[in-house]
Short mmCIF file of C-alpha atoms in Angstrom, two decimals:
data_model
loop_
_atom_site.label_atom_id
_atom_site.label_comp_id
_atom_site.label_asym_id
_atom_site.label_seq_id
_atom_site.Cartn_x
_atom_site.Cartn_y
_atom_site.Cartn_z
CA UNK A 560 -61.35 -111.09 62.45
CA UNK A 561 -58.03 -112.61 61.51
CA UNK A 562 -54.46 -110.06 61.10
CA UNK A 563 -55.23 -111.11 57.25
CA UNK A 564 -58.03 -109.77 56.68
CA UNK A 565 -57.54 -106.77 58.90
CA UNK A 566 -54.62 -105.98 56.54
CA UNK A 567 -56.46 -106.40 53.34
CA UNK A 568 -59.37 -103.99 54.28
CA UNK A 569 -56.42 -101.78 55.04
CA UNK A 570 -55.16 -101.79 51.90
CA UNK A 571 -58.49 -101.49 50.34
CA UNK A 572 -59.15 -98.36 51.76
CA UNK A 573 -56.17 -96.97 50.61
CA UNK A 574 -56.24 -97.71 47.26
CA UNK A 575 -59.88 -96.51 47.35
CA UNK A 576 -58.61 -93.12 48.91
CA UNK A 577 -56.08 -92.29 46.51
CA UNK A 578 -57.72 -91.99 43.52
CA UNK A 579 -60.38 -89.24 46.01
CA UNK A 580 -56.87 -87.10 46.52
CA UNK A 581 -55.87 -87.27 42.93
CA UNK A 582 -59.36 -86.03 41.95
CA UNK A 583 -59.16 -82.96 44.71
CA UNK A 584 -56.19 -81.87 43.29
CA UNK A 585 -57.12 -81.46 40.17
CA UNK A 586 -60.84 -79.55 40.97
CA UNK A 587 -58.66 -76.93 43.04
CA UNK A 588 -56.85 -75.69 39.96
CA UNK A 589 -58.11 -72.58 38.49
CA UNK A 590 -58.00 -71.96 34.56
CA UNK A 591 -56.24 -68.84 33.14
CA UNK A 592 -58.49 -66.32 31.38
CA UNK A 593 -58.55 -64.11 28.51
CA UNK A 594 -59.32 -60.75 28.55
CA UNK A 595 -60.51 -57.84 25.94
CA UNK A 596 -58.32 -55.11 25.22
CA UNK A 597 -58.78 -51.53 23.60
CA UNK A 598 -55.78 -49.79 21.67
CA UNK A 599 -56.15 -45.93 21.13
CA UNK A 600 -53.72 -43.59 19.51
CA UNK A 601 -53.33 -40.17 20.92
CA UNK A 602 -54.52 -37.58 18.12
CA UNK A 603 -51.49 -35.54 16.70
CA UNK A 604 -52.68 -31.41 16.24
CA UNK A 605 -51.48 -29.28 13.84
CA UNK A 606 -49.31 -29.97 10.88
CA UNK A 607 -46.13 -31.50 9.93
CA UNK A 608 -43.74 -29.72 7.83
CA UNK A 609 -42.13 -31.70 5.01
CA UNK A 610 -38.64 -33.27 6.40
CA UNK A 611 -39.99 -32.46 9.63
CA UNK A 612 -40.95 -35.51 12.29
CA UNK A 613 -44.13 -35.82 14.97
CA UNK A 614 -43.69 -38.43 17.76
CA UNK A 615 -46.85 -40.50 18.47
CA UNK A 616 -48.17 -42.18 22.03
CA UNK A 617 -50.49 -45.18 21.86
CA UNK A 618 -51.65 -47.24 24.82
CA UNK A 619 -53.22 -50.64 25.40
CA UNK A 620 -55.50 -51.32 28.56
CA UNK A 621 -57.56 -54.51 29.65
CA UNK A 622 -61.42 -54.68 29.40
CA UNK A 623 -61.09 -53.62 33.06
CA UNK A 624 -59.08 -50.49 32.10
CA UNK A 625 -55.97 -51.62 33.67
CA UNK A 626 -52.86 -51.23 32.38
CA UNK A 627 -50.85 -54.34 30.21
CA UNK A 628 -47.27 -55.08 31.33
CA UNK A 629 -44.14 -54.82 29.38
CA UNK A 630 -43.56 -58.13 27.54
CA UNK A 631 -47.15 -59.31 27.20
CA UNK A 632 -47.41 -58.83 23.85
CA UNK A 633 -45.90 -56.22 21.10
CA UNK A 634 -47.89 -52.96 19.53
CA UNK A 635 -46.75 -52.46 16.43
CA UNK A 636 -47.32 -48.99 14.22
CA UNK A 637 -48.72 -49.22 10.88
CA UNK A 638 -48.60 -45.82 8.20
CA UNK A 639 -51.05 -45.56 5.33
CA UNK A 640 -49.68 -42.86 3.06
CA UNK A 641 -52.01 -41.17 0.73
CA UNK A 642 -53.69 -42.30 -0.93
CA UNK A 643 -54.50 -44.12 2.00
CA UNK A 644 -55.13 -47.52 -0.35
CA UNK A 645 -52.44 -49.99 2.05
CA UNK A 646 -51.25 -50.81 5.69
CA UNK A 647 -47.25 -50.70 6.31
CA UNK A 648 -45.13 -51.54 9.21
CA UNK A 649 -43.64 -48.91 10.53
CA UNK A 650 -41.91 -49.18 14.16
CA UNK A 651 -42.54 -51.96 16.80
CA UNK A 652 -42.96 -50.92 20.50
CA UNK A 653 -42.63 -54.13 23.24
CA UNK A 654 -44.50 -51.92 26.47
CA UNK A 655 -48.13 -51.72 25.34
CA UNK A 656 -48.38 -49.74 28.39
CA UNK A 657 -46.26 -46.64 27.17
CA UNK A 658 -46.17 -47.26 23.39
CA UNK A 659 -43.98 -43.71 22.09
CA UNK A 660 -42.48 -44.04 18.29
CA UNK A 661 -40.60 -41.12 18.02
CA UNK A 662 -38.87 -39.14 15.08
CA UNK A 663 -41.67 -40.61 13.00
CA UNK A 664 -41.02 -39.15 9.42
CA UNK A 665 -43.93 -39.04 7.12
CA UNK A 666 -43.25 -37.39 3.24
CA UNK A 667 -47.16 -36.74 2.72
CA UNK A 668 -50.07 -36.82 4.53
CA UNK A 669 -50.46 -40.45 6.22
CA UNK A 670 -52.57 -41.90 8.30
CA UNK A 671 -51.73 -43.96 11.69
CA UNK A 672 -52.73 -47.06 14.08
CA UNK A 673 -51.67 -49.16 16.10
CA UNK A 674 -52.12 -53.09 16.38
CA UNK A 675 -51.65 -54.58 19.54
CA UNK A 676 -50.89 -58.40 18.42
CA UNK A 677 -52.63 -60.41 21.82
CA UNK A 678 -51.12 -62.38 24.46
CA UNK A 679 -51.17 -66.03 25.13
CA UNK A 680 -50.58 -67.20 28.96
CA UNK A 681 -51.24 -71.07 29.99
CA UNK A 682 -50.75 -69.55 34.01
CA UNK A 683 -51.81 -66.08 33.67
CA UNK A 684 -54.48 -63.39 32.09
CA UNK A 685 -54.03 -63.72 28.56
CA UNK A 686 -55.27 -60.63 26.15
CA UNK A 687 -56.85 -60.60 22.89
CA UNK A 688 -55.89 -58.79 20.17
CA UNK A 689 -57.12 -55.13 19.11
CA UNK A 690 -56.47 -52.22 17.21
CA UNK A 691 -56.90 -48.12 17.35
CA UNK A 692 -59.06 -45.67 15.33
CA UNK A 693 -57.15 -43.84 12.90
CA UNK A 694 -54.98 -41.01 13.23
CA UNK A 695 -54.36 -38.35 10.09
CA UNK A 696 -51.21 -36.70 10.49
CA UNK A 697 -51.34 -33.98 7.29
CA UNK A 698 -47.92 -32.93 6.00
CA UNK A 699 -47.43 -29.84 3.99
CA UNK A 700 -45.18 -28.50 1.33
CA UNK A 701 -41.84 -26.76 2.65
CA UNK A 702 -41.62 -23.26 1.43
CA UNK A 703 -38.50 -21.39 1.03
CA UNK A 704 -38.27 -17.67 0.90
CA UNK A 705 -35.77 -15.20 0.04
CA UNK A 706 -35.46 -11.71 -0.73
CA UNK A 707 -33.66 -8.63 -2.24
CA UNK A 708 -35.05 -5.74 -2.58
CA UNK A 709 -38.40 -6.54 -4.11
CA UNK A 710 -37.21 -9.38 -5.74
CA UNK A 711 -38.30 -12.63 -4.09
CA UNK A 712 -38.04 -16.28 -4.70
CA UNK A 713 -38.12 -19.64 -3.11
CA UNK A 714 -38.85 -23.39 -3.97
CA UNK A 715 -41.70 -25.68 -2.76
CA UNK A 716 -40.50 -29.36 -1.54
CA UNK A 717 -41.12 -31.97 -2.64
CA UNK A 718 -41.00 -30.16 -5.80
CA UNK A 719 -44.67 -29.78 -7.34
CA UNK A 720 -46.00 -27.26 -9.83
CA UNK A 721 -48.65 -25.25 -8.61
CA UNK A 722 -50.23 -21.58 -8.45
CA UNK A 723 -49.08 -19.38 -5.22
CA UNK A 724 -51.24 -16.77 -4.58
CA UNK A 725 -50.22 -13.41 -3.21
CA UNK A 726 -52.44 -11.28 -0.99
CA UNK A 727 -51.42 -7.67 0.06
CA UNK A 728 -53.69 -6.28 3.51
CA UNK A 729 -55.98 -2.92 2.34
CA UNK A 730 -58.49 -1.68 4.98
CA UNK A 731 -57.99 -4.06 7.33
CA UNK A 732 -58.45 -6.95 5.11
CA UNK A 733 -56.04 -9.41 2.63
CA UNK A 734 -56.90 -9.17 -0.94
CA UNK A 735 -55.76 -10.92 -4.05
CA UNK A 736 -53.11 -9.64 -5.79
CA UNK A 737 -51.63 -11.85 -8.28
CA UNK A 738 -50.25 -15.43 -8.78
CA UNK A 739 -47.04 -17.12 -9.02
CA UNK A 740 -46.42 -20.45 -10.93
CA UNK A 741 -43.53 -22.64 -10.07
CA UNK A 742 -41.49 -24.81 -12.26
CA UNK A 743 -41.48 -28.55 -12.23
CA UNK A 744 -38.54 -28.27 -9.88
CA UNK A 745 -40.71 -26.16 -7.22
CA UNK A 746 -38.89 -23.16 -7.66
CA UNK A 747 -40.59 -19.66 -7.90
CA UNK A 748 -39.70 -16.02 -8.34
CA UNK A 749 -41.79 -12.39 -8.70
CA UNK A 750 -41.13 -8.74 -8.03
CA UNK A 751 -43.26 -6.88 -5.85
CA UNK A 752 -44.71 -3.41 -6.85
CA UNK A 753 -46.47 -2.20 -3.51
CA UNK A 754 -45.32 0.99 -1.37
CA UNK A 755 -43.01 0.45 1.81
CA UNK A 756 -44.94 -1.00 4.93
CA UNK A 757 -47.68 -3.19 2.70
CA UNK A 758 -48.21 -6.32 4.57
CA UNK A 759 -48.08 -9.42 1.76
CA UNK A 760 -49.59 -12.88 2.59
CA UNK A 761 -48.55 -15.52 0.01
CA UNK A 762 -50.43 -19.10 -0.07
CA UNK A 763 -49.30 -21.91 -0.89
CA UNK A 764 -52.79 -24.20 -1.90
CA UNK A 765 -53.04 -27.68 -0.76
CA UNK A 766 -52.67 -30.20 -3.29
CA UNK A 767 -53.30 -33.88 -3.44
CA UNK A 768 -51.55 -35.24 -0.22
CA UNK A 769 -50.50 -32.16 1.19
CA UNK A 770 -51.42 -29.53 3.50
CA UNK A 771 -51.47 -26.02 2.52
CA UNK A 772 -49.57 -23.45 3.93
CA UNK A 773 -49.24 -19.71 4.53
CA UNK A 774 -46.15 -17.02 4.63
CA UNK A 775 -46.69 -13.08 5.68
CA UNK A 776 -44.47 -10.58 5.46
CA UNK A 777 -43.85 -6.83 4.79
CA UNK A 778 -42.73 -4.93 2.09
CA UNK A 779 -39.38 -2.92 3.38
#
């Protein structure tokens, strides 16, 4: 075998191999993948006052149930106020870990969620999008009350016209007594007529949107 030809197998083998290492390579990469995620919005108890605020805590986890890192992706709360007919952006949140809003505001009853908008990695886990179950927070009327003598009066915000009904406690039990309209403007007044030490409840209804709500007191 001549040096000629021993250098041209050489070389053939070579260029044969390289394409072999090129195609290794490329079989030992492994694809990113894309998991399912589940958004949930921690339930808010009791009622909100109106001009009062409620903070709310939502969460995002993997399919897995592990926890989603700050900066893979954004959670954004949405309000429906009644009556509940449309979705509006209220706060964005960039940790769908520890999503808080805080202060949140609402002026009548509305109801919450939380959309968690996905993540995209070419490297990493990338998540899907998802969004939480609804959460009602009601709000009721404000109700003012002030008193001299047995003269009392007050005003209902927002301002609403409607029917309070007063209750005074005989035998144990609270019994109708008589009702109070307000004006358009919310405001209300009455005289009691009751002997010293009667125990008054006065109720405001709930209305369309709002809560209702309950004062008790003691005629002094």
């Amino acid at each position: 075998m001549t040096l000629r030809t021993t250098l041209a197998r050489a070389l053939a083998l070579t260029l044969l191999a390289a394409p072999a290492a090129v195609l290794a390579a490329g079989g030992s990469a492994q694809a990113a993948t894309t998991s399912g995620t589940t958004s949930s919005l921690q339930p808010v108890s009791g009622t909100v006052v109106y001009g009062g605020t409620v903070d709310l805590s939502g969460q995002v986890k993997a399919a897995d149930g592990s926890y989603i890192g700050s900066g893979s992706g954004t959670v954004t709360l949405q309000a429906a106020p009644y009556p509940f007919t449309s979705w509006r952006n209220v706060a964005t949140a960039s940790s769908p870990t520890y999503a808080d809003f805080y202060d949140v505001k609402p002026t009548i009853t509305t109801r919450y969620r939380i959309v968690y908008s996905g993540y995209r990695s070419s490297s990493n886990e990338s998540y899907t999008a998802s969004t939480s179950a609804v959460v009602t927070v009601p709000v009721a009327h404000s109700f003012s009350l002030k008193s001299k003598g047995l003269h009392l009066w007050g005003k209902v915000a927002p301002a609403a016209k409607v029917k309070l009904v007063f209750k005074k406690k005989s035998h144990g039990k609270y019994k109708k007594w008589f009702k109070v309209k307000t004006t358009k403007k919310g405001k209300w007044s009455t005289h009691l007529h009751g002997a010293a030490g009667t125990k008054v409840e006065i109720i405001l209804p709930a209305t369309p949107g709002y809560a209702g709500a309950v004062r008790t007191g003691r005629i002094i």
